[in-house]
Coordinates of C-alpha atoms and ligand atoms in Angstrom, one line a residue:
X1 CA 105.9 12.3 -2.3
X2 CA 108.1 15.4 -1.2
X3 CA 111.7 15.8 -1.5
X4 CA 114.2 14.1 1.1
X5 CA 117.3 15.7 2.0
X6 CA 120.0 13.3 3.0
X7 CA 123.6 13.7 4.4
X8 CA 126.3 11.9 2.4
X9 CA 127.9 9.1 4.4
X10 CA 131.1 10.7 5.9
X11 CA 133.3 8.5 3.8
X12 CA 131.6 9.7 0.7
X13 CA 132.0 13.2 1.8
X14 CA 135.8 12.6 2.2
X15 CA 135.9 10.9 -1.1
X16 CA 134.2 14.0 -2.7
X17 CA 136.4 16.3 -1.1
X18 CA 139.5 14.4 -2.4
X19 CA 138.0 13.9 -5.9
X20 CA 136.8 17.4 -6.3
X21 CA 140.3 18.8 -4.9
X22 CA 142.9 16.4 -6.0
X23 CA 141.9 13.1 -7.5
X24 CA 142.6 13.2 -11.1
X25 CA 144.9 15.2 -13.1
X26 CA 143.0 14.4 -16.3
X27 CA 139.6 15.6 -15.5
X28 CA 138.2 14.3 -19.0
X29 CA 138.1 10.8 -17.6
X30 CA 134.8 11.6 -15.8
X31 CA 133.2 10.8 -19.2
X32 CA 134.8 7.4 -19.4
X33 CA 133.7 6.6 -15.8
X34 CA 130.0 7.6 -16.5
X35 CA 130.1 5.7 -19.8
X36 CA 131.3 2.6 -18.0
X37 CA 128.7 2.8 -15.5
X38 CA 126.1 3.0 -18.1
X39 CA 127.6 0.1 -20.0
X40 CA 127.6 -2.0 -16.6
X41 CA 124.0 -1.2 -16.2
X42 CA 123.1 -2.4 -19.7
X43 CA 125.3 -5.4 -19.0
X44 CA 123.3 -6.1 -15.7
X45 CA 119.8 -5.7 -17.5
X46 CA 121.0 -7.9 -20.4
X47 CA 122.0 -10.6 -17.8
X48 CA 118.7 -10.2 -15.8
X49 CA 116.9 -10.4 -19.2
X50 CA 118.1 -13.9 -19.7
X51 CA 115.7 -15.1 -16.9
X52 CA 113.4 -12.2 -16.9
X53 CA 112.9 -11.2 -20.5
X54 CA 109.7 -9.0 -19.5
X55 CA 112.1 -6.6 -17.8
X56 CA 114.0 -5.9 -21.0
X57 CA 110.5 -5.7 -22.7
X58 CA 110.3 -3.2 -25.6
X59 CA 113.7 -1.7 -24.7
X60 CA 115.2 -2.6 -28.0
X61 CA 118.9 -2.2 -28.5
X62 CA 121.0 -1.5 -25.4
X63 CA 122.5 1.7 -25.8
X64 CA 124.2 5.0 -24.4
X65 CA 123.6 8.4 -25.6
X66 CA 125.7 11.6 -24.9
X67 CA 123.9 14.8 -25.2
X68 CA 125.4 18.2 -24.9
X69 CA 123.1 21.1 -24.3
X70 CA 124.7 24.4 -25.0
X71 CA 121.9 26.6 -23.8
X72 CA 121.6 24.8 -20.4
X73 CA 125.3 24.3 -20.1
X74 CA 124.7 20.7 -19.4
X75 CA 126.0 17.2 -20.5
X76 CA 123.7 14.3 -20.2
X77 CA 124.8 10.5 -20.1
X78 CA 121.9 8.2 -20.7
X79 CA 121.6 4.4 -20.7
X80 CA 118.8 2.1 -20.9
X81 CA 120.3 -0.4 -18.4
X82 CA 119.2 -1.7 -15.2
X83 CA 118.3 1.7 -13.4
X84 CA 118.1 2.4 -9.7
X85 CA 115.4 2.5 -7.2
X86 CA 115.2 4.7 -4.1
X87 CA 117.3 2.3 -1.9
X88 CA 119.8 1.8 -4.9
X89 CA 120.4 5.6 -4.9
X90 CA 121.0 5.9 -1.2
X91 CA 123.2 2.8 -1.2
X92 CA 125.1 3.5 -4.4
X93 CA 125.3 7.1 -4.6
X94 CA 125.3 8.3 -1.0
X95 CA 127.3 5.4 0.5
X96 CA 130.5 3.6 -0.3
X97 CA 129.6 0.1 0.6
X98 CA 132.5 -2.0 -0.7
X99 CA 134.0 -4.5 1.4
X100 CA 137.5 -3.2 2.7
X101 CA 136.5 0.4 2.5
X102 CA 136.7 0.4 6.2
X103 CA 140.5 -0.3 6.0
X104 CA 140.8 1.9 3.1
X105 CA 139.6 4.9 5.3
X106 CA 142.0 3.9 8.1
X107 CA 144.7 4.1 5.6
X108 CA 143.9 7.5 4.5
X109 CA 146.9 9.6 5.7
X110 CA 145.8 13.1 4.7
X111 CA 148.7 13.3 2.3
X112 CA 147.1 14.1 -0.9
X113 CA 149.6 12.3 -3.1
X114 CA 149.4 9.1 -1.2
X115 CA 145.6 9.2 -0.8
X116 CA 145.3 9.7 -4.5
X117 CA 147.1 6.4 -5.2
X118 CA 145.0 4.7 -2.5
X119 CA 141.7 6.1 -3.8
X120 CA 142.4 4.9 -7.2
X121 CA 142.0 1.3 -5.9
X122 CA 138.3 2.1 -5.0
X123 CA 135.3 2.4 -6.9
X124 CA 134.4 6.1 -6.8
X125 CA 133.9 6.6 -10.6
X126 CA 130.5 8.3 -10.3
X127 CA 131.8 10.9 -8.0
X128 CA 134.5 12.1 -10.7
X129 CA 131.3 13.9 -12.2
X130 CA 131.9 16.6 -9.5
X131 CA 135.4 17.3 -10.9
X132 CA 133.7 18.9 -13.8
X133 CA 130.1 19.8 -12.7
X134 CA 128.9 21.9 -9.8
X135 CA 125.6 20.2 -9.8
X136 CA 124.7 16.6 -10.9
X137 CA 121.2 15.3 -11.3
X138 CA 120.5 11.7 -11.7
X139 CA 117.0 10.6 -13.3
X140 CA 116.4 6.9 -13.0
X141 CA 113.9 4.1 -13.2
X142 CA 114.8 0.6 -12.3
X143 CA 113.7 -2.1 -14.8
X144 CA 110.2 -3.3 -14.0
X145 CA 109.5 -0.6 -11.5
X146 CA 106.5 1.7 -11.6
X147 CA 108.3 4.6 -9.7
X148 CA 111.1 6.8 -11.1
X149 CA 113.3 9.0 -9.1
X150 CA 115.5 12.1 -9.3
X151 CA 118.6 12.3 -7.4
X152 CA 120.4 15.6 -7.2
X153 CA 123.5 17.1 -5.3
X154 CA 126.2 19.9 -5.5
X155 CA 128.8 17.5 -4.0
X156 CA 128.9 19.3 -0.6
X157 CA 127.5 17.6 2.3
X158 CA 124.1 16.4 1.1
X159 CA 121.8 15.1 -1.7
X160 CA 118.3 15.1 -2.4
X161 CA 115.9 12.3 -3.7
X162 CA 112.3 12.9 -5.1
X163 CA 110.1 10.9 -7.0
X164 CA 110.1 11.6 -10.8
X165 CA 107.0 10.5 -12.6
X166 CA 108.5 11.0 -16.1
X167 CA 111.9 9.3 -15.5
X168 CA 112.9 7.1 -18.3
X169 CA 113.7 3.6 -18.1
X170 CA 117.6 3.2 -17.2
X171 CA 119.5 6.3 -16.1
X172 CA 120.3 9.7 -17.2
X173 CA 123.2 11.5 -15.4
X174 CA 122.9 15.2 -16.1
X175 CA 126.2 17.4 -15.4
X176 CA 125.7 21.0 -14.9
X177 CA 129.1 21.9 -16.1
X178 CA 131.4 24.4 -14.0
X179 CA 132.1 27.7 -15.9
X180 CA 135.6 26.5 -16.6
X181 CA 134.6 23.1 -18.0
X182 CA 132.5 24.1 -21.0
X183 CA 134.8 22.4 -23.5
X184 CA 132.7 19.2 -22.5
X185 CA 129.8 20.6 -24.7
X186 CA 131.9 20.7 -27.8
X187 CA 131.0 17.8 -30.0
X188 CA 134.3 17.6 -31.5
X189 CA 136.0 17.2 -28.2
X190 CA 133.3 14.7 -27.1
X191 CA 133.4 12.6 -30.2
X192 CA 137.4 12.4 -29.7
X193 CA 137.0 11.5 -26.0
X194 CA 134.4 8.8 -26.7
X195 CA 136.7 7.3 -29.5
X196 CA 139.9 7.4 -27.4
X197 CA 138.3 6.0 -24.2
X198 CA 135.4 3.9 -24.9
X199 CA 135.7 2.8 -28.5
X200 CA 135.5 -0.9 -27.5
X201 CA 132.6 -0.5 -25.0
X202 CA 130.3 -3.4 -26.2
X203 CA 127.3 -1.2 -26.6
X204 CA 126.7 1.6 -29.1
X205 CA 127.3 5.1 -27.8
X206 CA 125.5 7.9 -29.8
X207 CA 126.5 11.5 -29.6
X208 CA 123.4 13.8 -30.2
X209 CA 123.8 17.0 -32.1
X210 CA 120.8 19.2 -33.0
X211 CA 118.6 16.3 -32.5
X212 CA 120.7 14.1 -34.9
X213 CA 122.2 10.9 -33.6
X214 CA 125.6 9.6 -34.6
X215 CA 127.1 6.4 -33.4
X216 CA 130.7 7.0 -32.4
X217 CA 132.3 3.9 -31.0
X218 CA 133.4 0.7 -32.8
X219 CA 131.0 -1.1 -30.3
X220 CA 132.6 -4.3 -29.7
X221 CA 135.7 -5.4 -28.1
X222 CA 137.2 -7.8 -30.8
X223 CA 139.6 -9.4 -28.3
X224 CA 136.7 -10.6 -26.0
X225 CA 135.5 -12.9 -28.8
X226 CA 136.5 -16.3 -29.3
X227 CA 139.3 -16.8 -31.7
X228 CA 137.2 -19.1 -34.1
X229 CA 134.8 -16.2 -34.6
X230 CA 137.3 -13.8 -35.8
X231 CA 138.4 -13.7 -39.4
X232 CA 142.0 -12.8 -40.5
X233 CA 140.4 -9.6 -42.2
X234 CA 139.1 -8.5 -38.8
X235 CA 142.3 -9.2 -37.2
X236 CA 144.1 -7.2 -39.8
X237 CA 141.7 -4.2 -39.5
X238 CA 142.2 -4.3 -35.8
X239 CA 145.9 -4.5 -36.1
X240 CA 146.1 -1.5 -38.4
X241 CA 143.7 0.6 -36.0
X242 CA 145.7 0.1 -33.1
X243 CA 149.2 0.3 -34.8
X244 CA 148.1 3.0 -37.1
X245 CA 150.2 1.1 -39.7
X246 CA 149.2 -0.1 -43.1
X247 CA 151.1 -3.4 -43.2
X248 CA 149.8 -7.0 -42.4
X249 CA 150.5 -8.4 -38.9
X250 CA 153.4 -10.7 -39.2
X251 CA 152.3 -12.6 -36.0
X252 CA 148.9 -12.3 -34.2
X253 CA 148.7 -13.7 -30.6
X254 CA 145.3 -13.8 -29.3
X255 CA 145.1 -15.2 -25.6
X256 CA 142.5 -15.6 -22.9
X257 CA 144.5 -16.4 -19.9
X258 CA 142.8 -17.5 -16.7
X259 CA 144.9 -18.0 -13.5
X260 CA 146.1 -16.0 -10.4
X261 CA 145.5 -13.1 -12.9
X262 CA 142.9 -13.2 -15.7
X263 CA 143.7 -11.3 -18.9
X264 CA 143.0 -11.2 -22.5
X265 CA 145.5 -10.0 -24.8
X266 CA 145.4 -9.4 -28.7
X267 CA 149.0 -8.6 -29.5
X268 CA 150.7 -8.3 -32.9
X269 CA 154.2 -8.3 -34.3
X270 CA 154.2 -6.0 -37.6
X271 CA 155.7 -7.2 -40.7
X272 CA 157.6 -3.9 -41.2
X273 CA 159.4 -2.0 -38.5
X274 CA 157.8 1.2 -37.7
X275 CA 160.0 4.4 -38.1
X276 CA 159.9 5.0 -34.4
X277 CA 161.3 1.8 -33.4
X278 CA 164.5 3.4 -32.2
X279 CA 163.2 6.6 -30.8
X280 CA 163.5 6.4 -27.1
X281 CA 160.6 8.5 -26.0
X282 CA 157.8 7.4 -28.1
X283 CA 154.9 6.0 -26.5
X284 CA 154.2 2.3 -26.4
X285 CA 151.6 0.9 -28.9
X286 CA 150.0 -1.3 -26.2
X287 CA 146.7 -0.3 -24.8
X288 CA 145.5 -1.4 -21.4
X289 CA 141.9 -1.8 -20.9
X290 CA 140.1 -2.9 -17.6
X291 CA 137.0 -4.6 -18.3
X292 CA 136.9 -3.3 -22.0
X293 CA 137.3 0.2 -20.7
X294 CA 140.4 2.0 -22.2
X295 CA 142.9 3.0 -19.4
X296 CA 146.0 4.1 -21.1
X297 CA 148.3 3.5 -24.0
X298 CA 151.2 5.0 -22.4
X299 CA 152.2 2.7 -19.6
X300 CA 156.1 3.0 -19.7
X301 CA 156.8 -0.6 -18.6
X302 CA 153.9 -2.5 -19.9
X303 CA 156.3 -4.8 -22.3
X304 CA 159.9 -5.3 -21.9
X305 CA 161.8 -2.6 -23.7
X306 CA 163.2 -5.5 -26.1
X307 CA 159.7 -6.2 -27.2
X308 CA 158.7 -2.8 -27.9
X309 CA 157.7 -3.6 -31.4
X310 CA 154.7 -5.4 -30.0
X311 CA 151.3 -3.6 -30.6
X312 CA 147.8 -4.4 -29.4
X313 CA 145.6 -4.5 -26.4
X314 CA 145.7 -6.0 -23.0
X315 CA 142.4 -6.4 -21.0
X316 CA 142.1 -7.4 -17.5
X317 CA 139.4 -7.5 -14.8
X318 CA 142.0 -7.4 -12.1
X319 CA 142.7 -3.8 -11.7
X320 CA 140.1 -1.2 -10.8
X321 CA 138.9 1.1 -13.5
X322 CA 140.0 4.4 -12.0
X323 CA 143.4 3.1 -11.4
X324 CA 145.9 5.9 -11.0
X325 CA 149.3 6.2 -12.8
X326 CA 151.1 5.7 -9.6
X327 CA 149.4 2.6 -9.0
X328 CA 149.9 1.3 -12.5
X329 CA 153.6 1.6 -11.9
X330 CA 153.5 -0.4 -8.7
X331 CA 150.8 -3.0 -9.2
X332 CA 152.0 -6.7 -9.4
X333 CA 149.0 -7.2 -11.7
X334 CA 150.7 -5.6 -14.5
X335 CA 154.0 -7.2 -13.7
X336 CA 152.4 -10.7 -13.6
X337 CA 150.8 -10.0 -17.1
X338 CA 154.1 -8.7 -18.5
X339 CA 155.8 -11.9 -17.4
X340 CA 153.1 -14.3 -18.7
X341 CA 152.8 -12.5 -21.9
X342 CA 156.6 -12.2 -22.5
X343 CA 156.8 -16.0 -22.2
X344 CA 154.1 -16.3 -24.8
X345 CA 155.6 -14.0 -27.1
X346 CA 158.9 -15.7 -26.8
X347 CA 157.4 -19.1 -27.5
X348 CA 155.5 -17.8 -30.5
X349 CA 158.7 -16.5 -31.9
X350 CA 160.5 -19.8 -31.2
X351 CA 157.7 -21.5 -33.3
X352 CA 158.1 -19.1 -36.2
X353 CA 161.9 -19.4 -36.1
X354 CA 161.6 -23.0 -37.3
X355 CA 161.0 -21.4 -40.8
X356 CA 164.1 -20.1 -41.3
X357 CA 163.3 -17.7 -44.2
X358 CA 160.3 -16.1 -42.6
X359 CA 162.2 -15.8 -39.6
X360 CA 165.2 -13.9 -41.4
X361 CA 162.6 -11.3 -42.3
X362 CA 161.5 -10.7 -38.8
X363 CA 165.0 -10.7 -37.7
X364 CA 166.1 -8.1 -40.3
X365 CA 163.3 -5.8 -39.1
X366 CA 163.6 -6.3 -35.3
X367 CA 166.4 -8.4 -34.6
X368 CA 168.4 -5.3 -33.2
X369 CA 165.7 -4.8 -30.9
X370 CA 165.3 -8.2 -29.5
X371 CA 168.9 -8.4 -29.0
X372 CA 168.5 -5.8 -26.4
X373 CA 167.2 -8.4 -24.3
X374 CA 170.7 -9.9 -24.0
X375 CA 171.9 -6.7 -22.2
X376 CA 170.4 -7.2 -18.8
X377 CA 170.1 -10.4 -16.6
X378 CA 166.6 -11.8 -16.8
X379 CA 164.7 -15.0 -16.6
X380 CA 164.4 -14.7 -20.3
X381 CA 167.9 -14.2 -21.4
X382 CA 168.6 -17.6 -22.5
X383 CA 165.3 -17.8 -24.5
X384 CA 166.2 -14.4 -26.2
X385 CA 169.8 -15.7 -27.0
X386 CA 168.3 -18.9 -28.7
X387 CA 166.1 -16.6 -30.9
X388 CA 169.1 -14.3 -32.0
X389 CA 170.7 -14.9 -35.2
X390 CA 174.1 -13.6 -36.3
X391 CA 176.3 -13.6 -39.5
X392 CA 179.6 -15.4 -39.1
X393 CA 182.7 -16.3 -41.0
X394 CA 181.2 -19.8 -41.6
X395 CA 179.0 -18.7 -44.6
X396 CA 176.9 -16.1 -45.8
X397 CA 173.8 -17.0 -44.1
X398 CA 172.6 -16.2 -40.4
X399 CA 173.5 -18.7 -37.6
X400 CA 172.1 -19.5 -34.2
X401 CA 174.4 -19.7 -31.1
X402 CA 173.6 -23.5 -31.0
X403 CA 174.7 -23.9 -34.7
X404 CA 177.8 -21.9 -33.9
X405 CA 178.7 -24.1 -30.9
X406 CA 178.0 -27.4 -32.9
X407 CA 180.6 -26.5 -35.4
X408 CA 183.4 -25.5 -32.7
X409 CA 186.6 -27.7 -33.0
X410 CA 186.8 -29.8 -29.7
X411 CA 189.5 -27.7 -28.3
X412 CA 187.6 -24.4 -28.8
X413 CA 186.2 -23.1 -25.5
X414 CA 184.8 -19.6 -26.5
X415 CA 182.3 -17.9 -28.7
X416 CA 184.5 -15.4 -30.7
X417 CA 183.0 -12.2 -32.2
X418 CA 184.2 -9.1 -33.7
X419 CA 182.1 -5.8 -34.0
X420 CA 182.0 -3.1 -36.6
X421 CA 179.3 -1.4 -38.6
X422 CA 179.8 -2.8 -42.1
X423 CA 179.5 -6.6 -42.6
X424 CA 181.9 -6.5 -45.7
X425 CA 184.6 -4.6 -43.9
X426 CA 184.3 -7.2 -41.1
X427 CA 184.5 -10.2 -43.3
X428 CA 187.9 -9.0 -44.4
X429 CA 189.3 -7.7 -41.2
X430 CA 192.8 -8.5 -40.5
X431 CA 192.3 -9.7 -37.1
X432 CA 190.1 -12.5 -38.5
X433 CA 193.0 -14.0 -40.4
X434 CA 194.5 -16.0 -37.6
X435 CA 191.1 -17.4 -36.7
X436 CA 190.5 -18.4 -40.3
X437 CA 193.8 -20.2 -40.4
X438 CA 192.8 -22.2 -37.3
X439 CA 189.5 -23.1 -38.6
X440 CA 187.8 -20.9 -36.0
X441 CA 184.4 -19.4 -36.7
X442 CA 183.9 -15.6 -35.7
X443 CA 180.5 -14.0 -35.2
X444 CA 180.3 -10.7 -37.1
X445 CA 178.4 -8.2 -35.2
X446 CA 177.2 -5.0 -36.8
X447 CA 174.5 -3.5 -34.5
X448 CA 175.3 -0.8 -32.2
X449 CA 173.7 -3.0 -29.4
X450 CA 176.1 -5.7 -30.0
X451 CA 179.0 -3.5 -28.4
X452 CA 176.8 -3.3 -25.2
X453 CA 175.5 -6.7 -24.7
X454 CA 178.8 -8.5 -25.4
X455 CA 180.1 -6.6 -22.4
X456 CA 177.3 -7.7 -20.0
X457 CA 176.3 -11.1 -21.1
X458 CA 179.1 -13.5 -20.2
X459 CA 178.2 -16.7 -21.7
X460 CA 175.7 -19.0 -23.5
X461 CA 175.4 -22.6 -22.8
X462 CA 178.6 -22.6 -20.9
X463 CA 180.8 -20.9 -23.4
X464 CA 182.1 -17.6 -22.8
X465 CA 181.8 -14.7 -25.3
X466 CA 185.1 -13.3 -26.3
X467 CA 186.0 -10.4 -28.5
X468 CA 188.8 -11.6 -30.9
X469 CA 191.1 -8.9 -29.8
X470 CA 191.0 -10.3 -26.3
X471 CA 191.7 -13.9 -27.5
X472 CA 195.0 -15.0 -26.0
X473 CA 197.3 -17.9 -25.8
X474 CA 194.3 -20.2 -25.8
X475 CA 194.2 -19.9 -29.6
X476 CA 197.6 -21.8 -29.7
X477 CA 196.0 -24.8 -28.2
X478 CA 194.0 -25.3 -31.5
X479 CA 196.3 -27.3 -33.4
X480 CA 194.8 -26.7 -36.9
X481 CA 196.6 -24.6 -39.3
X482 CA 199.1 -22.2 -37.8
X483 CA 200.4 -19.0 -39.6
X484 CA 203.1 -20.0 -42.0
X485 CA 206.4 -18.1 -42.8
X486 CA 209.6 -17.2 -41.2
X487 CA 209.7 -15.0 -38.1
X488 CA 211.7 -11.8 -38.2
X489 CA 214.6 -11.9 -35.9
X490 CA 214.0 -10.6 -32.3
X491 CA 216.5 -7.7 -32.4
X492 CA 215.3 -6.4 -35.8
X493 CA 211.6 -6.7 -34.7
X494 CA 212.3 -4.7 -31.4
X495 CA 214.0 -2.1 -33.5
X496 CA 211.3 -1.8 -36.1
X497 CA 208.6 -1.6 -33.3
X498 CA 210.5 1.4 -31.7
X499 CA 210.9 2.9 -34.9
X500 CA 207.2 2.6 -35.8
X501 CA 206.3 4.0 -32.4
X502 CA 208.6 7.0 -33.1
X503 CA 207.1 7.8 -36.5
X504 CA 203.4 7.2 -35.5
X505 CA 203.9 8.9 -32.2
X506 CA 200.6 9.8 -30.6
X507 CA 198.5 8.2 -33.2
X508 CA 198.8 4.9 -31.5
X509 CA 199.3 4.1 -27.8
X510 CA 201.9 1.2 -28.4
X511 CA 203.2 -1.0 -31.0
X512 CA 203.6 -4.7 -30.5
X513 CA 204.2 -8.0 -32.3
X514 CA 201.2 -9.5 -33.8
X515 CA 202.1 -13.1 -34.2
X516 CA 198.6 -14.2 -34.9
X517 CA 198.4 -12.1 -38.0
X518 CA 198.5 -13.9 -41.3
X519 CA 198.2 -11.9 -44.6
X520 CA 198.0 -8.5 -43.4
X521 CA 201.3 -6.7 -42.5
X522 CA 199.8 -4.6 -39.7
X523 CA 196.3 -4.6 -37.7
X524 CA 194.9 -2.3 -35.0
X525 CA 193.4 -3.5 -31.8
X526 CA 192.7 -2.2 -28.2
X527 CA 194.1 -3.6 -25.0
X528 CA 192.1 -5.9 -22.7
X529 CA 189.3 -4.2 -20.8
X530 CA 189.4 -1.2 -23.2
X531 CA 186.5 -0.1 -25.5
X532 CA 186.7 -1.7 -29.0
X533 CA 187.5 0.5 -31.9
X534 CA 184.1 0.0 -33.1
X535 CA 182.6 1.2 -29.9
X536 CA 184.9 4.1 -30.1
X537 CA 183.5 5.1 -33.5
X538 CA 179.9 4.8 -32.1
X539 CA 180.6 7.1 -29.4
X540 CA 182.3 9.6 -31.4
X541 CA 179.5 9.4 -34.0
X542 CA 177.3 10.5 -31.0
X543 CA 179.5 13.6 -30.4
X544 CA 181.2 12.0 -27.4
X545 CA 184.9 12.6 -26.8
X546 CA 186.9 9.4 -26.4
X547 CA 190.6 8.8 -25.8
X548 CA 190.6 7.0 -28.9
X549 CA 194.1 7.7 -30.3
X550 CA 195.6 6.8 -26.9
X551 CA 194.1 3.5 -26.6
X552 CA 194.7 1.9 -29.9
X553 CA 197.6 -0.7 -30.3
X554 CA 199.1 -1.2 -33.5
X555 CA 200.3 -5.0 -34.1
X556 CA 203.1 -5.8 -36.7
X557 CA 203.2 -9.1 -38.5
X558 CA 206.6 -10.6 -37.8
X559 CA 206.1 -13.1 -40.7
X560 CA 205.0 -10.7 -43.3
X561 CA 207.5 -10.3 -46.2
X562 CA 206.8 -6.5 -46.3
X563 CA 207.6 -6.2 -42.7
X564 CA 211.0 -8.0 -43.2
X565 CA 211.8 -5.5 -46.0
X566 CA 210.8 -2.5 -43.8
X567 CA 213.2 -3.9 -41.0
X568 CA 216.0 -3.8 -43.5
X569 CA 215.3 -0.2 -44.7
X570 CA 217.5 2.8 -43.5
X571 CA 214.6 5.2 -43.5
X572 CA 211.3 3.3 -43.6
X573 CA 209.1 6.4 -42.3
X574 CA 207.0 6.9 -45.3
X575 CA 206.3 3.2 -45.7
X576 CA 205.3 2.9 -42.0
X577 CA 202.9 5.8 -42.4
X578 CA 201.4 4.6 -45.7
X579 CA 201.0 1.0 -44.1
X580 CA 199.3 2.6 -41.0
X581 CA 197.0 4.5 -43.3
X582 CA 196.0 1.3 -45.2
X583 CA 195.5 -0.3 -41.9
X584 CA 193.0 2.3 -40.9
X585 CA 191.1 1.9 -44.2
X586 CA 190.8 -1.9 -43.5
X587 CA 189.4 -1.2 -39.9
X588 CA 186.9 1.3 -41.4
X589 CA 188.6 4.3 -39.8
X590 CA 188.6 7.7 -41.6
X591 CA 192.1 8.7 -42.7
X592 CA 193.4 11.7 -40.6
X593 CA 194.9 13.4 -43.8
X594 CA 193.7 11.8 -47.1
X595 CA 195.6 14.2 -49.2
X596 CA 198.7 13.5 -47.5
X597 CA 198.1 9.7 -48.0
X598 CA 197.6 10.2 -51.7
X599 CA 200.8 12.3 -51.9
X600 CA 202.9 9.6 -50.2
X601 CA 201.4 7.0 -52.3
X602 CA 202.3 8.9 -55.5
X603 CA 205.8 9.6 -54.3
X604 CA 206.5 5.9 -53.5
X605 CA 205.1 4.7 -57.0
X606 CA 207.3 7.4 -58.7
X607 CA 210.4 6.0 -56.6
X608 CA 209.3 2.6 -57.2
Ligands
ADP1 P1 131.6 1.6 -9.3 O1 131.1 1.8 -10.7 O2 133.1 1.4 -9.5 O3 130.9 0.5 -8.5 P2 130.6 4.3 -9.0 O4 130.9 5.3 -7.9 O5 130.9 4.7 -10.4 O6 131.5 3.0 -8.5 O7 129.2 3.7 -8.9 C1 128.6 3.3 -7.8 C2 127.5 2.4 -8.0 O8 126.2 3.1 -8.4 C3 127.6 1.4 -9.1 O9 128.3 0.2 -8.6 C4 126.2 1.1 -9.5 O10 125.5 0.1 -8.7 C5 125.6 2.5 -9.4 N1 125.4 3.2 -10.6 C6 126.3 4.0 -11.1 N2 125.8 4.5 -12.2 C7 124.8 3.8 -12.5 C8 124.0 3.6 -13.9 N3 124.1 4.6 -14.8 N4 123.0 2.8 -13.9 C9 122.7 2.0 -12.8 N5 123.5 1.9 -11.6 C10 124.5 2.9 -11.5

């Protein structure tokens, strides 16, 4: 039989034009597409063989072979799968015969950018060969057929088909690489690409070099197997290979979800937090697979940012293999998977949280990240809040918000908190005294993120969050213990306030009476709606200029004996300065002039 020359279907010609000129930015993915086709072909024959074992015959193991030939400048991808007959070649490699393709072509706009996103939704994997090859030859024999065929094309306009007596069972795709694409003959590069993109393709992939064969891929997608068949050691190995870490998984979630969207997920929570947990631009550790073929491990929004410690694999059949980046960012499929998975992760955490000590370990490593989930409104905010743990003035242990609320005196309406960076300093903070005196518990928040979510998350279980410096007269409703001691007379107090402001000048915005103070003579605070002092420190630590000194307010305790003494002094300046410095220390602020502080202290002791 002689050679036939056949025109590509008009649509194929169009696709080829787009593929060759603009489809993929990463040309290397042609290999993944061809491997995936080969694996599909094996899958099909394996399936057919269930009812027609004679077709599989002496085939032996299903396998793929990648053979670079430097002399010929060609790369061959061979499989021993189902193969194609004459009509298959015409129908599959010369036509686009997918339902819906008519609409697709109607919607092609000519705008390359838009068309690229569209085309990603259609099966055009084979044509990706023409990104790297100027000629493609396919030798193939369909399982059970006498005749074999060779298909050949240069991608422009037409292809040829001819009988090929020596065609092996299955299919060999031979790419004659373009001059600039010879890197794909390099075995080192090929090995890397196979590992990266096709490690879990469920058939062995061999790379041939100097007639020697080497199996490259792991060869099985662990996550597709039933849980009961997987040992803890296998889970651990897999975890370590995806996370590139050396610890054990703290939690393993293996889910086969069927519903509107089908997906399988094998996700882990590490035992130890990775160093990169707080690096904003590090890639995710979650790999997306479509039908066991690797797509990407760098999909920006695949997990909520407050679950960024999750690592593992998501595999779905509901996306096309050659999905584009643009499409990944828009597809509702990933959004649905993310939503579903988020719920599962949260309920797994809730379960682990029942074991207080175990959970405390998790919280130490990852709590600051999980808490970021409180920052923005989301359907999961309440769940996240339930999973959060806080130190408080109640005791040395972590508490939940529910436990805090359970301990609230009847008249208390709000959840009080204070922020800072050192737990010990916070525990002894002067501003806490009046709360202690009234038996009101205060949450001690020491993570940078606490400054942020406390500003955007208004309330939990109907109780508003309130920074202690913003607590007002509502505290007086709490009849419990009130501060003791005689108040300084109003005229004396006013005089001392004026004097203090004069002495401290620009170091504070204003000076006022702090009637809620108990054992400290002075305390610092900021006004309603102002940044807290801790927030100011955080911003300064990040090199931001803040109007710090102009926003802080100094409170004077009108019941404190030292303040009574100060009010009676003729020249209290040095004492005011000294007390102010001491207040800065209690707040965790650096002293503006430590030497000056020391000198004043020594002077006073000598006078004393
Ligand atoms: P898709 O794989 O998404 O269907 P392709 O353009 O990659 O799109 O392939 C088109 C069709 O060609 C496949 O569906 C399959 O029927 C056939 N085909 C491609 N490669 C092979 C192969 N190695 N063995 C058998 N059939 C193949």
